Every structure is written in structure tokens, then in C-alpha cells.
Amino acid sequence: MKVEGKKFISPLLCFDFYVEHYHKLIKQFRKDTDLSQLRSILKNGVVERDVENLIQLETYDAMVITDPYKNIVWVSDGFQEMTGYSKSFAIGKSPHFLQGVQTSESTKQKIREQLKTEHTFTGSVLNYRKNGEPYLCQIKIVPIYDSKRMLVNFLALEKELLAA
């Protein structure tokens, strides 16, 4: 566009549309990567349809896989971003290392009770980052079974909740 010999450059008017689309693509790429890695971790490489749908439908910042004894066998890239702990530090540990002095005892008890009976747990828990900063985390934990309906893993989808 020219006005009396001056040249004007129009900014991209729909940049927000492209940014929104870009963020959706990044989230979907992360979910696809998480699913691919989950398949490689599970013994038979098959992810139950319910678990796959859960991962696709839920919004989460981090994913954690534990063995039946609740020892971490894998964490997503988002885990380090959310907690500050590296994958290598977390693997082999119980997720309890994220809890601290202000973590509710009743919430910890509810989690233990639900997982003991191989049920799903959904709730929020106060966790602590590597730097000691507390954060409120929405957690959905579901059991994963093999083809013989034996418990093989627990999957936790974690999302940081914003402070009110």
C-alpha cells in the first residue's frame, strides 16, 4: 500500500490464528510422542483403547508411568518442565518424592486406597518442584492391564493448576 510516496507494510492480521494453530500442533505432537513412547515401554507394545483415548482427550502437562509397585519407569518431557527433576532422577523412585510437608495426609491416603484396589484416582495434590516451590497438581491415575487382565502399570496424567 502506498500513500503519497510512502510505503506501508501491513502486519499479519490473523497472526493469533496461526499461533493458536501452532500451539495445537505442538500439543498433538507431544501426545503422539508420549503414546509412541508408552507403546515401547509396555511389554506387549499395545496400549488399551481406553488409555489411548484418555491420553488424546485429556489436557496434561506431564505423564508418569509406574510399575504395579508404584516405582516410576518412565516420565514424559513435560515432567521435567513441570517439576524441575530430570527423567534419570525420577526413574526408579516412587512419585512420593514430589510431596512435602504441606501435602495433605488425607489426599495421600485416598491415593493409596484407590491404587491398592486398582481403581482410578482423580484429584489434586500439593507437590514440590526441585527448587522447593510448591505447586497444586491435578492428577488422574489409571491402572493399565495386560491381555490377561493383570495389572502391569499405572498411568498418571498431571496438570498444574493455577493458584487462585
Coordinates of N, CA and C in Angstrom, one line a residue:
M1 N 0.8 -1.2 0.0 CA 0.0 0.0 0.0 C 0.9 1.2 0.0
K2 N 0.6 2.2 -0.9 CA 1.4 3.4 -1.0 C 0.4 4.6 -0.7
V3 N 0.9 5.6 0.0 CA 0.2 6.8 0.3 C 1.3 7.9 0.1
E4 N 1.0 8.8 -0.9 CA 1.9 9.9 -1.2 C 3.3 9.5 -1.2
G5 N 3.7 8.5 -1.9 CA 5.1 8.1 -2.0 C 5.7 7.3 -0.8
K6 N 4.9 7.1 0.2 CA 5.4 6.3 1.3 C 4.9 4.9 1.2
K7 N 5.7 4.0 1.6 CA 5.3 2.5 1.6 C 5.0 2.0 3.0
F8 N 3.8 1.4 3.1 CA 3.4 0.9 4.4 C 3.3 -0.6 4.3
I9 N 3.8 -1.3 5.3 CA 3.7 -2.7 5.4 C 2.6 -3.1 6.4
S10 N 1.6 -3.8 5.9 CA 0.5 -4.2 6.8 C 0.9 -5.4 7.6
P11 N 0.7 -5.4 8.9 CA 1.0 -6.5 9.8 C 0.1 -7.7 9.5
L12 N 0.6 -8.9 9.8 CA -0.3 -10.1 9.6 C -1.4 -10.0 10.5
L13 N -2.6 -9.8 10.0 CA -3.8 -9.6 10.8 C -4.3 -10.8 11.5
C14 N -4.0 -12.0 11.0 CA -4.5 -13.2 11.7 C -3.4 -14.0 12.3
F15 N -2.4 -13.3 12.8 CA -1.3 -14.0 13.5 C -1.7 -14.8 14.7
D16 N -2.7 -14.3 15.4 CA -3.2 -15.0 16.6 C -3.8 -16.4 16.2
F17 N -4.4 -16.5 15.0 CA -4.9 -17.7 14.5 C -3.8 -18.7 14.2
Y18 N -2.7 -18.2 13.6 CA -1.6 -19.1 13.4 C -0.9 -19.6 14.6
V19 N -0.8 -18.7 15.6 CA -0.2 -19.0 16.9 C -1.0 -20.1 17.6
E20 N -2.3 -19.9 17.6 CA -3.2 -20.9 18.2 C -3.1 -22.2 17.5
H21 N -3.1 -22.2 16.2 CA -3.0 -23.5 15.5 C -1.6 -24.1 15.7
Y22 N -0.6 -23.3 15.8 CA 0.8 -23.8 16.1 C 0.8 -24.5 17.5
H23 N 0.2 -23.9 18.5 CA 0.2 -24.5 19.8 C -0.6 -25.8 19.8
K24 N -1.7 -25.9 19.1 CA -2.4 -27.1 19.0 C -1.6 -28.2 18.3
L25 N -0.8 -27.8 17.3 CA 0.0 -28.8 16.6 C 1.1 -29.3 17.6
I26 N 1.7 -28.4 18.4 CA 2.7 -28.8 19.3 C 2.1 -29.8 20.4
K27 N 1.0 -29.4 20.9 CA 0.3 -30.3 21.9 C 0.0 -31.7 21.3
Q28 N -0.5 -31.7 20.1 CA -0.8 -33.0 19.5 C 0.5 -33.8 19.2
F29 N 1.6 -33.1 18.8 CA 2.8 -33.8 18.6 C 3.4 -34.4 19.9
R30 N 3.2 -33.7 21.0 CA 3.7 -34.2 22.3 C 2.8 -35.4 22.7
K31 N 1.5 -35.4 22.4 CA 0.7 -36.5 22.8 C 1.1 -37.7 21.9
D32 N 1.3 -37.5 20.6 CA 1.7 -38.6 19.7 C 3.0 -39.2 20.2
T33 N 4.0 -38.3 20.6 CA 5.3 -38.8 21.0 C 5.1 -39.6 22.3
D34 N 4.3 -39.1 23.3 CA 4.0 -39.8 24.5 C 3.4 -41.2 24.3
L35 N 2.5 -41.2 23.4 CA 1.8 -42.5 23.1 C 2.8 -43.5 22.4
S36 N 3.7 -43.0 21.6 CA 4.7 -43.8 20.9 C 5.7 -44.4 22.0
Q37 N 6.1 -43.5 22.9 CA 7.0 -44.0 23.9 C 6.3 -44.9 24.9
L38 N 5.0 -44.7 25.2 CA 4.3 -45.6 26.0 C 4.2 -47.0 25.4
R39 N 4.0 -47.0 24.1 CA 3.9 -48.3 23.5 C 5.2 -49.1 23.6
S40 N 6.3 -48.4 23.5 CA 7.6 -49.0 23.6 C 7.9 -49.5 25.0
I41 N 7.3 -48.9 26.0 CA 7.5 -49.2 27.4 C 6.7 -50.5 27.8
L42 N 5.5 -50.5 27.3 CA 4.6 -51.6 27.7 C 5.1 -52.9 27.1
K43 N 5.0 -54.0 27.8 CA 5.6 -55.3 27.4 C 5.2 -55.8 26.1
N44 N 3.9 -55.7 25.8 CA 3.4 -56.2 24.5 C 3.3 -55.1 23.5
G45 N 3.6 -53.9 23.8 CA 3.6 -52.8 22.9 C 2.2 -52.3 22.5
V46 N 1.2 -52.8 23.2 CA -0.2 -52.4 22.9 C -0.8 -51.5 24.0
V47 N -1.3 -50.4 23.6 CA -2.0 -49.5 24.6 C -3.5 -49.8 24.4
E48 N -4.1 -50.0 25.6 CA -5.6 -50.2 25.6 C -6.2 -49.0 24.9
R49 N -7.3 -49.3 24.2 CA -8.1 -48.2 23.5 C -8.5 -47.2 24.5
D50 N -9.0 -47.6 25.7 CA -9.4 -46.6 26.7 C -8.3 -45.7 27.2
V51 N -7.1 -46.3 27.3 CA -5.9 -45.5 27.8 C -5.5 -44.5 26.6
E52 N -5.5 -45.0 25.4 CA -5.2 -44.2 24.3 C -6.2 -43.0 24.1
N53 N -7.4 -43.3 24.3 CA -8.5 -42.2 24.2 C -8.3 -41.2 25.3
L54 N -8.0 -41.7 26.5 CA -7.8 -40.9 27.7 C -6.6 -39.9 27.4
I55 N -5.5 -40.4 26.9 CA -4.4 -39.5 26.6 C -4.8 -38.5 25.5
Q56 N -5.5 -38.9 24.5 CA -5.9 -38.0 23.4 C -6.9 -36.9 23.9
L57 N -7.8 -37.3 24.8 CA -8.8 -36.4 25.3 C -8.4 -35.4 26.4
E58 N -7.6 -35.9 27.3 CA -7.2 -35.2 28.5 C -6.2 -34.1 28.1
T59 N -6.2 -33.0 28.9 CA -5.2 -32.0 28.9 C -4.2 -32.3 30.0
Y60 N -3.0 -32.4 29.7 CA -2.0 -32.7 30.8 C -0.7 -32.0 30.5
D61 N 0.1 -31.8 31.5 CA 1.4 -31.2 31.4 C 2.5 -32.3 31.4
A62 N 2.2 -33.3 32.2 CA 3.2 -34.4 32.4 C 2.5 -35.7 32.4
M63 N 3.2 -36.8 32.0 CA 2.7 -38.1 32.1 C 3.8 -38.9 32.8
V64 N 3.3 -39.8 33.8 CA 4.2 -40.6 34.5 C 3.7 -42.1 34.5
I65 N 4.6 -43.0 34.2 CA 4.2 -44.4 34.2 C 5.0 -45.1 35.4
T66 N 4.2 -45.8 36.2 CA 4.9 -46.6 37.3 C 4.6 -48.1 37.0
D67 N 5.4 -48.9 37.7 CA 5.1 -50.3 37.7 C 4.0 -50.6 38.8
P68 N 3.6 -51.8 38.9 CA 2.5 -52.1 39.9 C 2.9 -51.7 41.3
Y69 N 4.2 -51.6 41.6 CA 4.6 -51.3 42.9 C 4.9 -49.8 43.1
K70 N 4.4 -49.1 42.1 CA 4.4 -47.6 42.2 C 5.8 -47.0 42.1
N71 N 6.8 -47.7 41.4 CA 8.1 -47.1 41.1 C 8.0 -46.6 39.7
I72 N 8.6 -45.4 39.5 CA 8.5 -44.8 38.2 C 9.4 -45.5 37.2
V73 N 8.8 -45.8 36.0 CA 9.5 -46.5 34.9 C 9.7 -45.5 33.7
W74 N 8.9 -44.5 33.7 CA 9.0 -43.5 32.6 C 8.3 -42.2 32.9
V75 N 8.8 -41.1 32.5 CA 8.2 -39.8 32.6 C 8.3 -39.1 31.2
S76 N 7.3 -38.3 30.9 CA 7.3 -37.5 29.7 C 8.2 -36.3 29.8
D77 N 8.5 -35.7 28.7 CA 9.4 -34.5 28.7 C 8.7 -33.4 29.5
G78 N 7.4 -33.3 29.6 CA 6.7 -32.3 30.3 C 7.0 -32.5 31.8
F79 N 7.3 -33.6 32.3 CA 7.6 -33.9 33.7 C 8.7 -33.0 34.2
Q80 N 9.8 -33.0 33.4 CA 11.0 -32.1 33.8 C 10.6 -30.7 33.8
E81 N 9.8 -30.3 32.8 CA 9.4 -28.9 32.6 C 8.6 -28.5 33.8
M82 N 7.7 -29.3 34.3 CA 6.8 -29.0 35.4 C 7.5 -29.1 36.8
T83 N 8.3 -30.1 37.0 CA 8.9 -30.3 38.3 C 10.3 -29.9 38.5
G84 N 11.0 -29.8 37.4 CA 12.5 -29.5 37.5 C 13.3 -30.7 37.7
Y85 N 12.8 -31.9 37.9 CA 13.5 -33.1 38.0 C 13.7 -33.8 36.7
S86 N 14.9 -34.3 36.5 CA 15.2 -34.9 35.2 C 14.6 -36.3 35.2
K87 N 14.5 -36.9 34.0 CA 14.0 -38.2 33.8 C 14.8 -39.2 34.5
S88 N 16.1 -39.1 34.4 CA 17.0 -40.0 35.0 C 16.9 -40.0 36.5
F89 N 16.6 -38.8 37.1 CA 16.5 -38.7 38.6 C 15.2 -39.5 39.0
A90 N 14.1 -39.3 38.2 CA 12.8 -39.8 38.6 C 12.7 -41.3 38.5
I91 N 13.3 -41.9 37.4 CA 13.1 -43.3 37.2 C 13.6 -44.1 38.3
G92 N 12.8 -45.1 38.7 CA 13.2 -46.0 39.8 C 12.6 -45.5 41.2
K93 N 12.2 -44.2 41.3 CA 11.7 -43.7 42.5 C 10.2 -43.7 42.6
S94 N 9.7 -43.6 43.8 CA 8.2 -43.5 43.9 C 7.9 -42.0 43.7
P95 N 6.7 -41.8 43.2 CA 6.3 -40.4 43.0 C 6.2 -39.6 44.3
H96 N 6.3 -40.3 45.4 CA 6.2 -39.6 46.7 C 7.3 -38.6 46.9
F97 N 8.4 -38.7 46.2 CA 9.4 -37.7 46.3 C 9.0 -36.3 46.0
L98 N 7.9 -36.2 45.3 CA 7.3 -34.9 44.9 C 6.5 -34.2 46.0
Q99 N 6.2 -35.0 47.0 CA 5.3 -34.5 48.1 C 6.2 -33.9 49.2
G100 N 5.6 -33.1 50.0 CA 6.3 -32.4 51.1 C 5.5 -32.2 52.3
V101 N 6.0 -31.3 53.2 CA 5.4 -31.1 54.5 C 3.9 -30.6 54.4
Q102 N 3.6 -29.9 53.4 CA 2.2 -29.3 53.3 C 1.3 -30.2 52.4
T103 N 1.8 -31.3 51.9 CA 0.9 -32.2 51.2 C 0.0 -32.9 52.1
S104 N -1.3 -32.8 51.8 CA -2.4 -33.4 52.6 C -2.2 -34.9 52.9
E105 N -2.2 -35.2 54.1 CA -2.2 -36.7 54.5 C -3.4 -37.4 54.0
S106 N -4.6 -36.7 54.1 CA -5.8 -37.4 53.7 C -5.8 -37.6 52.2
T107 N -5.2 -36.7 51.4 CA -5.1 -36.9 49.9 C -4.2 -38.1 49.6
K108 N -3.1 -38.1 50.3 CA -2.1 -39.3 50.1 C -2.8 -40.6 50.5
Q109 N -3.6 -40.6 51.6 CA -4.3 -41.8 51.9 C -5.3 -42.2 50.9
K110 N -6.0 -41.3 50.3 CA -7.0 -41.6 49.3 C -6.3 -42.2 48.1
I111 N -5.2 -41.6 47.7 CA -4.5 -42.1 46.5 C -4.1 -43.6 46.8
R112 N -3.5 -43.9 48.0 CA -3.0 -45.2 48.4 C -4.2 -46.2 48.3
E113 N -5.4 -45.8 48.9 CA -6.5 -46.7 48.9 C -7.0 -47.0 47.6
Q114 N -7.1 -46.0 46.7 CA -7.7 -46.2 45.4 C -6.7 -47.1 44.5
L115 N -5.4 -46.9 44.7 CA -4.5 -47.7 43.9 C -4.3 -49.1 44.4
K116 N -4.5 -49.3 45.7 CA -4.5 -50.6 46.3 C -5.5 -51.5 45.7
T117 N -6.7 -50.9 45.4 CA -7.8 -51.7 44.8 C -7.8 -51.6 43.3
E118 N -6.8 -51.0 42.8 CA -6.6 -50.9 41.3 C -7.7 -50.0 40.7
H119 N -8.1 -49.0 41.4 CA -9.1 -48.1 40.8 C -8.4 -46.8 40.4
T120 N -9.2 -46.1 39.6 CA -8.7 -44.8 39.1 C -8.8 -43.8 40.3
F121 N -7.8 -42.9 40.3 CA -7.8 -41.8 41.3 C -7.8 -40.5 40.5
T122 N -8.7 -39.6 40.8 CA -8.7 -38.2 40.3 C -8.8 -37.2 41.4
G123 N -7.9 -36.3 41.4 CA -7.9 -35.3 42.5 C -6.7 -34.4 42.4
S124 N -6.6 -33.5 43.3 CA -5.4 -32.6 43.3 C -4.6 -32.8 44.5
V125 N -3.3 -32.6 44.4 CA -2.3 -32.8 45.4 C -1.3 -31.7 45.4
L126 N -0.8 -31.3 46.5 CA 0.2 -30.3 46.6 C 1.6 -31.0 46.5
N127 N 2.3 -30.7 45.4 CA 3.6 -31.3 45.2 C 4.7 -30.1 45.3
Y128 N 5.9 -30.6 45.2 CA 7.0 -29.6 45.3 C 8.0 -29.8 44.1
R129 N 8.4 -28.7 43.5 CA 9.4 -28.7 42.5 C 10.8 -29.0 43.1
K130 N 11.7 -29.2 42.2 CA 13.1 -29.5 42.6 C 13.7 -28.3 43.4
N131 N 13.2 -27.1 43.0 CA 13.7 -25.9 43.8 C 13.0 -25.6 45.1
G132 N 12.1 -26.5 45.4 CA 11.3 -26.4 46.7 C 10.0 -25.6 46.6
E133 N 9.7 -25.1 45.5 CA 8.5 -24.3 45.3 C 7.3 -25.3 45.2
P134 N 6.3 -25.0 46.0 CA 5.1 -25.9 45.9 C 4.2 -25.5 44.7
Y135 N 3.5 -26.5 44.2 CA 2.5 -26.3 43.2 C 1.4 -27.3 43.3
L136 N 0.2 -26.8 42.9 CA -1.0 -27.6 43.0 C -1.1 -28.4 41.7
C137 N -1.3 -29.7 41.8 CA -1.3 -30.6 40.7 C -2.5 -31.4 40.6
Q138 N -3.2 -31.3 39.5 CA -4.4 -32.2 39.2 C -3.9 -33.5 38.6
I139 N -4.3 -34.6 39.3 CA -3.7 -35.9 38.8 C -4.9 -36.8 38.5
K140 N -4.7 -37.5 37.4 CA -5.6 -38.6 37.1 C -4.7 -39.9 36.9
I141 N -4.9 -40.9 37.8 CA -4.2 -42.1 37.8 C -5.1 -43.2 37.4
V142 N -4.7 -44.0 36.4 CA -5.5 -45.1 35.9 C -4.6 -46.4 35.8
P143 N -5.2 -47.5 36.2 CA -4.4 -48.8 36.0 C -4.3 -49.2 34.6
I144 N -3.2 -49.9 34.2 CA -3.1 -50.4 32.9 C -2.9 -51.9 33.0
Y145 N -3.7 -52.7 32.3 CA -3.7 -54.1 32.4 C -3.2 -54.8 31.1
D146 N -2.6 -56.0 31.2 CA -2.2 -56.7 30.0 C -3.4 -57.5 29.5
S147 N -3.1 -58.3 28.5 CA -4.2 -59.0 27.8 C -4.9 -60.1 28.7
K148 N -4.2 -60.5 29.8 CA -4.8 -61.4 30.7 C -5.4 -60.7 31.9
R149 N -5.6 -59.4 31.8 CA -6.2 -58.5 32.8 C -5.4 -58.5 34.1
M150 N -4.1 -58.6 34.0 CA -3.2 -58.5 35.1 C -2.7 -57.1 35.1
L151 N -2.6 -56.5 36.3 CA -2.1 -55.1 36.4 C -0.6 -55.1 36.0
V152 N -0.3 -54.2 35.1 CA 1.1 -54.1 34.7 C 1.7 -52.7 35.0
N153 N 0.9 -51.7 35.0 CA 1.4 -50.3 35.2 C 0.3 -49.4 35.7
F154 N 0.7 -48.3 36.2 CA -0.2 -47.2 36.5 C 0.2 -46.0 35.6
L155 N -0.8 -45.3 35.1 CA -0.5 -44.1 34.2 C -1.1 -42.9 35.0
A156 N -0.2 -41.9 35.2 CA -0.7 -40.7 35.8 C -0.6 -39.5 34.8
L157 N -1.7 -38.8 34.6 CA -1.7 -37.6 33.8 C -1.8 -36.5 34.8
E158 N -0.8 -35.5 34.7 CA -0.7 -34.5 35.7 C -0.8 -33.1 35.0
K159 N -1.5 -32.2 35.6 CA -1.7 -30.9 35.1 C -1.5 -29.9 36.3
E160 N -0.7 -28.9 36.1 CA -0.5 -27.9 37.1 C -1.7 -27.0 37.1
L161 N -2.3 -26.8 38.3 CA -3.4 -25.9 38.5 C -2.9 -24.5 38.8
L162 N -3.5 -23.5 38.3 CA -3.1 -22.1 38.6 C -3.6 -21.7 39.9
A163 N -2.8 -21.0 40.7 CA -3.2 -20.6 42.0 C -4.4 -19.6 41.9
A164 N -5.3 -19.6 42.8 CA -6.5 -18.7 42.8 C -6.1 -17.3 43.2

